[in-house]
PDB file of C-alpha atoms in Angstrom:
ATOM      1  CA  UNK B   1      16.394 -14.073   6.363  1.00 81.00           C
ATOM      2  CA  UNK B   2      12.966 -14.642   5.077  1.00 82.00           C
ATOM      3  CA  UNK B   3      11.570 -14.949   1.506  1.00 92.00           C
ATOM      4  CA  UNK B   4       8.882 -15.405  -0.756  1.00 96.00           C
ATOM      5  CA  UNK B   5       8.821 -17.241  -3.610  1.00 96.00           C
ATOM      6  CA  UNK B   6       6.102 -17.228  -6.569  1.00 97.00           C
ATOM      7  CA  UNK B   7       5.564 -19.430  -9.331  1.00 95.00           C
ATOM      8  CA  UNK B   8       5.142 -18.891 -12.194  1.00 96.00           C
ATOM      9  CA  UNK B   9       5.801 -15.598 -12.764  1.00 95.00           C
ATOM     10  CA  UNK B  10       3.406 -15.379 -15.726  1.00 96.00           C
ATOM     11  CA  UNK B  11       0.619 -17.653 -17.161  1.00 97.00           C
ATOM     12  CA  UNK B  12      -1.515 -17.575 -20.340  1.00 97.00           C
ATOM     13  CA  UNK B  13      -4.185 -20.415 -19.870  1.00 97.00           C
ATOM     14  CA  UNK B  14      -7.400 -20.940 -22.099  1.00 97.00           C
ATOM     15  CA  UNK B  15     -11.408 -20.462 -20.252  1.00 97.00           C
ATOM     16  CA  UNK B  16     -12.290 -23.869 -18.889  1.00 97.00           C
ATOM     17  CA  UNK B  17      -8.745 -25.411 -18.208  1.00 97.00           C
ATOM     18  CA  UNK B  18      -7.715 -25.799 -14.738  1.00 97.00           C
ATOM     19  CA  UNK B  19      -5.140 -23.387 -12.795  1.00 97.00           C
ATOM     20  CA  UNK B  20      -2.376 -23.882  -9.913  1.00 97.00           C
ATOM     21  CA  UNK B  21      -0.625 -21.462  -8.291  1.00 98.00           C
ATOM     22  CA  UNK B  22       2.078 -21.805  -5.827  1.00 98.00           C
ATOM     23  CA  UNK B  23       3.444 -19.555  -2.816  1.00 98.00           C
ATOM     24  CA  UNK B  24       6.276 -20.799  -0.931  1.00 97.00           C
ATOM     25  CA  UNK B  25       8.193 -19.005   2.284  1.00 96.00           C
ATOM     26  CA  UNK B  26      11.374 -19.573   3.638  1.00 95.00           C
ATOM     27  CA  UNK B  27      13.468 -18.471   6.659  1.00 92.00           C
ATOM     28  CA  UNK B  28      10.138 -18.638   9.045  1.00 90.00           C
ATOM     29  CA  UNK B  29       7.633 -21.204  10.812  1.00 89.00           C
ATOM     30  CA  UNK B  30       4.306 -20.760  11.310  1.00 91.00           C
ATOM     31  CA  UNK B  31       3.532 -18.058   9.034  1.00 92.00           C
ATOM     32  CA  UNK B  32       0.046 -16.395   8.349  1.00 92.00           C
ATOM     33  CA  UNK B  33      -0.158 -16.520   4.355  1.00 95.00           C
ATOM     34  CA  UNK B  34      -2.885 -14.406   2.237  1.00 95.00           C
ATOM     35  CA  UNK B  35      -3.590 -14.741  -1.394  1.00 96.00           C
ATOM     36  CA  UNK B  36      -4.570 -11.425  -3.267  1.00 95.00           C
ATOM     37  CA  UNK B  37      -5.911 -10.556  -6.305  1.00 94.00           C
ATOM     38  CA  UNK B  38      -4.900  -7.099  -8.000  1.00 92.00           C
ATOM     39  CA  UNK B  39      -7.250  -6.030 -11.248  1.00 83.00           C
ATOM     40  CA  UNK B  40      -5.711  -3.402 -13.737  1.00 75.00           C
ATOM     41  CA  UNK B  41      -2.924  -2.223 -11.489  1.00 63.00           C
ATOM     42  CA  UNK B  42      -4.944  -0.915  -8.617  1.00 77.00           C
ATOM     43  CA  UNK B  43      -6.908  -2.108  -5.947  1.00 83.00           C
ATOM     44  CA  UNK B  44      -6.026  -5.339  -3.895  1.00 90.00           C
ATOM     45  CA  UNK B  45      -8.618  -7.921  -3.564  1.00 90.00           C
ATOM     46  CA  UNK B  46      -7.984 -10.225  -0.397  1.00 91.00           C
ATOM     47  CA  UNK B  47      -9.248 -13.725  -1.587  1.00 94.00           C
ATOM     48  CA  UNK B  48      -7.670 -16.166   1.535  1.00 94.00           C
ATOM     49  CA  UNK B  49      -5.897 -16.325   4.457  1.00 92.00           C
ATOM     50  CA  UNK B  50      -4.295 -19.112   6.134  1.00 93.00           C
ATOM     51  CA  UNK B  51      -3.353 -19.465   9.885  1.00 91.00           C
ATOM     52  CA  UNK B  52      -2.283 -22.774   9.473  1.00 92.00           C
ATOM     53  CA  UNK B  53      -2.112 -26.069   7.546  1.00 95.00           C
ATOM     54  CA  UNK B  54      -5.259 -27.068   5.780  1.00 93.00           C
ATOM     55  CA  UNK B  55      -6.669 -23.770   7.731  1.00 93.00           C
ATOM     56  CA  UNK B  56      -8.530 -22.005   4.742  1.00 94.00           C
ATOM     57  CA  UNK B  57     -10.531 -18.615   4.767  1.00 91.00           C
ATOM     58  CA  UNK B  58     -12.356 -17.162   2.199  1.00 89.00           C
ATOM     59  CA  UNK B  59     -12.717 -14.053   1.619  1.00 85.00           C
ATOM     60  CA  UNK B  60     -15.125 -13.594  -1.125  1.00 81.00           C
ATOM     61  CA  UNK B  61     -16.939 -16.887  -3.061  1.00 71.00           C
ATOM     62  CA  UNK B  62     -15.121 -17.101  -6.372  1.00 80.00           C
ATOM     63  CA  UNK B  63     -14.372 -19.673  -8.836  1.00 88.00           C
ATOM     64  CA  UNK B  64     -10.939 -20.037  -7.074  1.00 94.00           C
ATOM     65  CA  UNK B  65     -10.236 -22.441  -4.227  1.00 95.00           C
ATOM     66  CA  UNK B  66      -6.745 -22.436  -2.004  1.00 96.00           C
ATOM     67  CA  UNK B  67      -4.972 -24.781   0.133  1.00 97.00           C
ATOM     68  CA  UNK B  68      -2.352 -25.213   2.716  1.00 97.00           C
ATOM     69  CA  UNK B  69      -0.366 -28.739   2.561  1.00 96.00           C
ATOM     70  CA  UNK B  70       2.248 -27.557   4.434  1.00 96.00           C
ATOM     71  CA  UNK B  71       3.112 -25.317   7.129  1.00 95.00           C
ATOM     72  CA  UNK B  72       4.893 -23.038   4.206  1.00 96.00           C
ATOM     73  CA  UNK B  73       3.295 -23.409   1.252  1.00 97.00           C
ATOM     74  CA  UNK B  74      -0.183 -21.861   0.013  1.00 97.00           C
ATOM     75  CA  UNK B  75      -1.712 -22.758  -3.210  1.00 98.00           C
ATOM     76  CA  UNK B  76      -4.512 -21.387  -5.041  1.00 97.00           C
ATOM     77  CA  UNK B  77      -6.164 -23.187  -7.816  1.00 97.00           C
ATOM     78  CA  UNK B  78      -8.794 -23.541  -9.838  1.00 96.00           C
ATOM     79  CA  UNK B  79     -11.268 -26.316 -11.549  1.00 96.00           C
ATOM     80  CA  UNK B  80     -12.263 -24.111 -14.525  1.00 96.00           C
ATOM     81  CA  UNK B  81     -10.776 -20.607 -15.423  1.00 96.00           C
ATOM     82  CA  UNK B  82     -13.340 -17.423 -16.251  1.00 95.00           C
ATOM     83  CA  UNK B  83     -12.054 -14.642 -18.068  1.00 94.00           C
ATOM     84  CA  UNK B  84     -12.957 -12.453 -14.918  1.00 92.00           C
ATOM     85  CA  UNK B  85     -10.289 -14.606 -12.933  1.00 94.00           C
ATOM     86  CA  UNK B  86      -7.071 -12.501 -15.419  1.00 94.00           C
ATOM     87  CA  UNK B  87      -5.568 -10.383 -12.796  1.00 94.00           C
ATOM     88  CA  UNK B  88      -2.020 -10.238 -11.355  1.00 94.00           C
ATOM     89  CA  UNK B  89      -2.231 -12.574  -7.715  1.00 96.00           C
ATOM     90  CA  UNK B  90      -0.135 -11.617  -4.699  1.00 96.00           C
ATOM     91  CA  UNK B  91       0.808 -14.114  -2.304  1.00 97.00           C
ATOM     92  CA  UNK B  92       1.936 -12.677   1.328  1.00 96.00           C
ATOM     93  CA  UNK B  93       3.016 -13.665   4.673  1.00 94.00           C
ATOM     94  CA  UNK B  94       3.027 -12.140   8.390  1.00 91.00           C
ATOM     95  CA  UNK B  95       4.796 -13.839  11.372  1.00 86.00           C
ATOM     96  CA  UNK B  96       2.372 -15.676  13.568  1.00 76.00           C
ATOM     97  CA  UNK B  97       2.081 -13.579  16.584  1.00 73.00           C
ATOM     98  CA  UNK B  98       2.583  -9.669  17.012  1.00 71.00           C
ATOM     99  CA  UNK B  99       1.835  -6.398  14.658  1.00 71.00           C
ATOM    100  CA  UNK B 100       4.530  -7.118  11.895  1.00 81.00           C
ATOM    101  CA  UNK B 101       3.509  -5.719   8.261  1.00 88.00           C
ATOM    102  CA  UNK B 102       2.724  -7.905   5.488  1.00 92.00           C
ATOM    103  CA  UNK B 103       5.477  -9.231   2.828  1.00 94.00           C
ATOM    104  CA  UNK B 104       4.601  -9.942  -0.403  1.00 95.00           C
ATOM    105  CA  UNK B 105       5.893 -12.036  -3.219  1.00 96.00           C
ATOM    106  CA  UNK B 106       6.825 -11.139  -6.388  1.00 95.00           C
ATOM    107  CA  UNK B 107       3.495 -12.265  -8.127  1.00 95.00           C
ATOM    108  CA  UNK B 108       1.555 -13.871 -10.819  1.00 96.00           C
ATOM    109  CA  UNK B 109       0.625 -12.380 -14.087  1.00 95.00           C
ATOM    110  CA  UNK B 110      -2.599 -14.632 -15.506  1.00 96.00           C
ATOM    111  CA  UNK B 111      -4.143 -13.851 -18.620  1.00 96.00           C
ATOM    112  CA  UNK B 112      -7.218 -15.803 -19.167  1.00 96.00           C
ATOM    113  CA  UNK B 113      -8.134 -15.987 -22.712  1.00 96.00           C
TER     114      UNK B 113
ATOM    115  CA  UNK X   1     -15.044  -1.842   9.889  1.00 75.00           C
ATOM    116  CA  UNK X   2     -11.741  -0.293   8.858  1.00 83.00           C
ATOM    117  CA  UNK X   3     -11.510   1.423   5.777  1.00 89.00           C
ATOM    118  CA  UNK X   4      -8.518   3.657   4.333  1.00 93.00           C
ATOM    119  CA  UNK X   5      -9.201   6.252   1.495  1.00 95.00           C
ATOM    120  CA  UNK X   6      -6.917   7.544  -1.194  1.00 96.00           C
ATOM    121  CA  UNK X   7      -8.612  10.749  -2.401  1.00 96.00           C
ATOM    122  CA  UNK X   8      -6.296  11.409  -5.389  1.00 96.00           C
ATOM    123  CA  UNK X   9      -5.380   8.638  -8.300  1.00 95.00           C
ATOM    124  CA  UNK X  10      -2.287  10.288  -9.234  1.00 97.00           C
ATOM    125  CA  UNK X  11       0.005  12.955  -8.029  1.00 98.00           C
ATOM    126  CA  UNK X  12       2.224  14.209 -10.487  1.00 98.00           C
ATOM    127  CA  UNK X  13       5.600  16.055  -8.504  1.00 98.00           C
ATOM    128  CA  UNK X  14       8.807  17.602 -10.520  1.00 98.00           C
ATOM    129  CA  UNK X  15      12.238  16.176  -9.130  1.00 98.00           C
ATOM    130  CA  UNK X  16      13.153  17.866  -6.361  1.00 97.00           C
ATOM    131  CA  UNK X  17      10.267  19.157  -5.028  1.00 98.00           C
ATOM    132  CA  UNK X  18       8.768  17.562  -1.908  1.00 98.00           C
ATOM    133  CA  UNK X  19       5.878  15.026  -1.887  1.00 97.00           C
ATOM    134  CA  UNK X  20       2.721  14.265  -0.563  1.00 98.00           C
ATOM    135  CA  UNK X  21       0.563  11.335  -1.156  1.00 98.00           C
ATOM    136  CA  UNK X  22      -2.789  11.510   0.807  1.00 98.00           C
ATOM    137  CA  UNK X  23      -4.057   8.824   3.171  1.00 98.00           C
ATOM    138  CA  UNK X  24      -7.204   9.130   5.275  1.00 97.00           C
ATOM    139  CA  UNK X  25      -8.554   6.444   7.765  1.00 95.00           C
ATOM    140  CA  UNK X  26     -11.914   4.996   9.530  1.00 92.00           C
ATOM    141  CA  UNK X  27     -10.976   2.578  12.324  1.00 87.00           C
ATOM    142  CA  UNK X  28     -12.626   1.680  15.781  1.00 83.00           C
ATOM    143  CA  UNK X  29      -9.966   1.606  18.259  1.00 81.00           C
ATOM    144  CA  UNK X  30      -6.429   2.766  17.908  1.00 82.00           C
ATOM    145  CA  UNK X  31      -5.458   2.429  13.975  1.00 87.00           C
ATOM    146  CA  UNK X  32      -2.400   0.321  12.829  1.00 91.00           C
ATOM    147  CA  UNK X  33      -1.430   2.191   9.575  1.00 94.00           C
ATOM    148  CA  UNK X  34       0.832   1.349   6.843  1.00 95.00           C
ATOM    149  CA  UNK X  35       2.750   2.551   2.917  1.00 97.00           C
ATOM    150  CA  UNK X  36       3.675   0.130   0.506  1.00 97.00           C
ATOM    151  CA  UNK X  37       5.155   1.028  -2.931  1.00 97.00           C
ATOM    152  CA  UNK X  38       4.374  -1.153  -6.506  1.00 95.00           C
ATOM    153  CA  UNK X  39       6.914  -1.009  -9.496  1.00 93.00           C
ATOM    154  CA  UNK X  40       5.068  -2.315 -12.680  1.00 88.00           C
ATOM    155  CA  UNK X  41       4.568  -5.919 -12.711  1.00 85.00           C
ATOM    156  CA  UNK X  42       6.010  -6.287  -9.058  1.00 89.00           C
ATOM    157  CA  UNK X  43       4.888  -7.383  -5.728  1.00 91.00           C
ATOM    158  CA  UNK X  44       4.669  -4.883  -2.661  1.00 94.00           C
ATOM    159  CA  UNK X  45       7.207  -3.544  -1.293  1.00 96.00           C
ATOM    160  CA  UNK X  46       6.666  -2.285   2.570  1.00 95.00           C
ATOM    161  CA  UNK X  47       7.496   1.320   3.090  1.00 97.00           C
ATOM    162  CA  UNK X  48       6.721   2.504   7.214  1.00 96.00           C
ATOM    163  CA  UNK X  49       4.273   1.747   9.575  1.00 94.00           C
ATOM    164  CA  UNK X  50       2.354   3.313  12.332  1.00 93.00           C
ATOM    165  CA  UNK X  51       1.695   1.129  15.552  1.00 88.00           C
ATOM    166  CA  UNK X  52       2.275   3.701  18.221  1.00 82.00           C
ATOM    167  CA  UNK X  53       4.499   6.345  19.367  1.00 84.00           C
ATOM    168  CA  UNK X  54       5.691   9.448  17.638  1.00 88.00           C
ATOM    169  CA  UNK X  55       3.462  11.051  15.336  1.00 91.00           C
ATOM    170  CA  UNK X  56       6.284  11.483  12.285  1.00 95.00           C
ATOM    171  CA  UNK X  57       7.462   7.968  11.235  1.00 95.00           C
ATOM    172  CA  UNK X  58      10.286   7.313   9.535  1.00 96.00           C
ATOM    173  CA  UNK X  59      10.667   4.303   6.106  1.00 95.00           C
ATOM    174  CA  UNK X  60      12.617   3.340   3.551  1.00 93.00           C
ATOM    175  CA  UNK X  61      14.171   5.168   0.923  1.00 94.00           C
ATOM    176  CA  UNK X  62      13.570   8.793   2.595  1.00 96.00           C
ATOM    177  CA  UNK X  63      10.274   8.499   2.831  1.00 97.00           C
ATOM    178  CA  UNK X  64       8.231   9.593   5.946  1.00 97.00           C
ATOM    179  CA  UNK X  65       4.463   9.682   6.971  1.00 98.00           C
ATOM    180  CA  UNK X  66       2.886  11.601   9.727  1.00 95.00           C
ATOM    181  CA  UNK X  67       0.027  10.111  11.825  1.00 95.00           C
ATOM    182  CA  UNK X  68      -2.350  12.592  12.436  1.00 95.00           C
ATOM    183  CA  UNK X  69      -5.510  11.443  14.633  1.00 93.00           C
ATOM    184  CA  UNK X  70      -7.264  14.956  14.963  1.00 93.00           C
ATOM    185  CA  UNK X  71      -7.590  14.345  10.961  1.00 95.00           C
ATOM    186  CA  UNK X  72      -7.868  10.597  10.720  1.00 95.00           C
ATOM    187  CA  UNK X  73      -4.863  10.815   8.556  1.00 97.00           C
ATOM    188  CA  UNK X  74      -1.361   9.105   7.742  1.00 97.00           C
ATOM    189  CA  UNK X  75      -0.024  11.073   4.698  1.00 98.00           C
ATOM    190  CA  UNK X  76       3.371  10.080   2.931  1.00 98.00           C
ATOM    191  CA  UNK X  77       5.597  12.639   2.956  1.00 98.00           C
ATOM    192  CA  UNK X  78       9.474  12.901   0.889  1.00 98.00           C
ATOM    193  CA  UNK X  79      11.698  16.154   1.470  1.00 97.00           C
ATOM    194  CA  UNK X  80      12.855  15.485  -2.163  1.00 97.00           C
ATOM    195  CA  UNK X  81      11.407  13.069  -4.961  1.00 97.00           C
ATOM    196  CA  UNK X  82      13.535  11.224  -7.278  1.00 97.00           C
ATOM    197  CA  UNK X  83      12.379  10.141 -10.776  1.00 97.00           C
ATOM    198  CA  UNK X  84      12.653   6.602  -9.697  1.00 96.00           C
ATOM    199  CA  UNK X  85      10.094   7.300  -7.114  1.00 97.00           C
ATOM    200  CA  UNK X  86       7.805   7.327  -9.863  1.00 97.00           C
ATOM    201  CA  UNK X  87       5.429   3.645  -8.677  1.00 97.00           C
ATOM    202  CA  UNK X  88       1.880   3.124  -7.472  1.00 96.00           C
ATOM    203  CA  UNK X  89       1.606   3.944  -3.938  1.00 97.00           C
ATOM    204  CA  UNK X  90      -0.745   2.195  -0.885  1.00 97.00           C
ATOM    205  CA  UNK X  91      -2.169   2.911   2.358  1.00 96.00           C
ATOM    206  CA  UNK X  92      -3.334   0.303   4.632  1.00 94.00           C
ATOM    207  CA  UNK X  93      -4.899  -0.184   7.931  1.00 92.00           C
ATOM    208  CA  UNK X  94      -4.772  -2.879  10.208  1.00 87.00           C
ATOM    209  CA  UNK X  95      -8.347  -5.201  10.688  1.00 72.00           C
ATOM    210  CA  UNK X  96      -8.123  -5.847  14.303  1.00 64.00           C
ATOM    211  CA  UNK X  97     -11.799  -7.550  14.731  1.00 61.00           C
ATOM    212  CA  UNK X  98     -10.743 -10.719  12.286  1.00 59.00           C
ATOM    213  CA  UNK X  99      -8.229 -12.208  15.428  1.00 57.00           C
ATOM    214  CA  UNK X 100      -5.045 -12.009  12.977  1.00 63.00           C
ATOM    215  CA  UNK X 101      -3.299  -9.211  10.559  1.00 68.00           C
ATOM    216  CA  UNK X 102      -5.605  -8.359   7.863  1.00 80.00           C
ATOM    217  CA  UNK X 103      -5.226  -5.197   6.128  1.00 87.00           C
ATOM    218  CA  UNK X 104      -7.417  -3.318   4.399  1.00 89.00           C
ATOM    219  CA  UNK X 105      -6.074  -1.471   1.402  1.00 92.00           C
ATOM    220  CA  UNK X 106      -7.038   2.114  -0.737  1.00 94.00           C
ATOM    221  CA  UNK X 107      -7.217   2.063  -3.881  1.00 93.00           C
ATOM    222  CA  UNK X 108      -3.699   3.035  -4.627  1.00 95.00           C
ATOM    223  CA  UNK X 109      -2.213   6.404  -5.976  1.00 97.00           C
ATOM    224  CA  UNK X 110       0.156   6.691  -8.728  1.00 96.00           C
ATOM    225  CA  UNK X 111       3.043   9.345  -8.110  1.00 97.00           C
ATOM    226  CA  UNK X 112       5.139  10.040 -11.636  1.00 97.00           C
ATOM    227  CA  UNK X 113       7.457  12.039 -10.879  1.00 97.00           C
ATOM    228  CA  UNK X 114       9.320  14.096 -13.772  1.00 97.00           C
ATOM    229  CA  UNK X 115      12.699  15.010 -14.323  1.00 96.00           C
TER     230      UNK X 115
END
């Protein structure tokens, strides 16, 4: 079966210092992969979306940045962290082909301080 | 473009009673609809979805949502709502003019449910 693995679960990082997340799937090939943004429990904010390695989308322009090194693995960093980048990030996937939901990890909590 | 709306930010249900957490849609084309469910300081969990076929859809955990087109709507439905049903609840539609499975999500509802 497939999973979705998140790391790390939570992160407290000063403004200006540098940020990497990681997003890792297992149990599947060619995934689609999405990063997401969620602000004070409510809305989700779709930042990228990957088709494929080193395929990048953006969604919005931000001070965030992602990449794909590998067919399942999606990163999402950053050079210099705002406060406005706290939020709790979602990483999903969706099969390549065909009308399958979305499946979502188990998230980031980032306090920017 | 697509767009769901979530017209109430909570819905507060005693255990027992049935539930209804309201989802309303703007799509061109034929709408690809979906529930998830959020615990607190979790990731989404899917519920249902509506591709095509019957109307009344069938998820997890007893939960149910009926696609109504007449109304533009896809509300979650329970017969019977547990305490532990208490989470933050989303509808989502399908993007079909980005060429891959973006979804577009409300703003969320938060059902407590008491005891």
């Amino acid at each position: 079966s497939q999973t979705i693995h998140q790391w790390p679960a939570t992160l407290v990082q000063p403004v200006g210092s540098p940020l990497s997340l990681e997003c890792t799937v297992e149990g599947t090939s060619n995934p689609n992969l999405y990063w997401y943004r969620q602000a004070a429990g409510r809305g989700l904010q779709l930042l990228f979306y990957s088709v494929g390695i080193g395929q990048i989308s953006s969604e919005v322009p931000q001070n965030l940045s992602a990449s794909r090194p590998q067919d399942r693995q999606f990163i999402l960093s950053s050079k210099k962290l705002l406060l406005s980048d706290s939020g709790f990030y979602l990483c999903a996937w969706t099969p390549g082909l065909g009308d399958s939901e979305q499946f979502f990890g188990p998230g980031t909590r980032l306090t920017v301080l | 473009a697509q767009s769901v709306a979530q017209p109430e930010d909570q819905v507060n249900v005693a255990e027992g009673n049935p539930l209804t957490v309201k989802c309303t849609y703007s799509v061109s084309g034929n709408p690809y609809l979906f529930w998830y469910v959020q615990y607190p300081n979790r990731g989404l969990q899917f519920l249902l979805k509506y591709i095509t076929g019957d109307n009344l859809v069938k998820g997890s955990y007893g939960f149910e949502a009926e696609f109504n087109k007449s109304q533009t709507s896809f509300h979650l439905k329970k017969p019977s709502a547990l305490v532990s049903d208490s989470a933050l609840y989303f509808c989502a539609v399908r993007d079909h003019y980005t060429g891959f499975q973006k979804l577009v999500f409300g703003t969320g509802t938060r059902l407590l449910v008491s005891p």
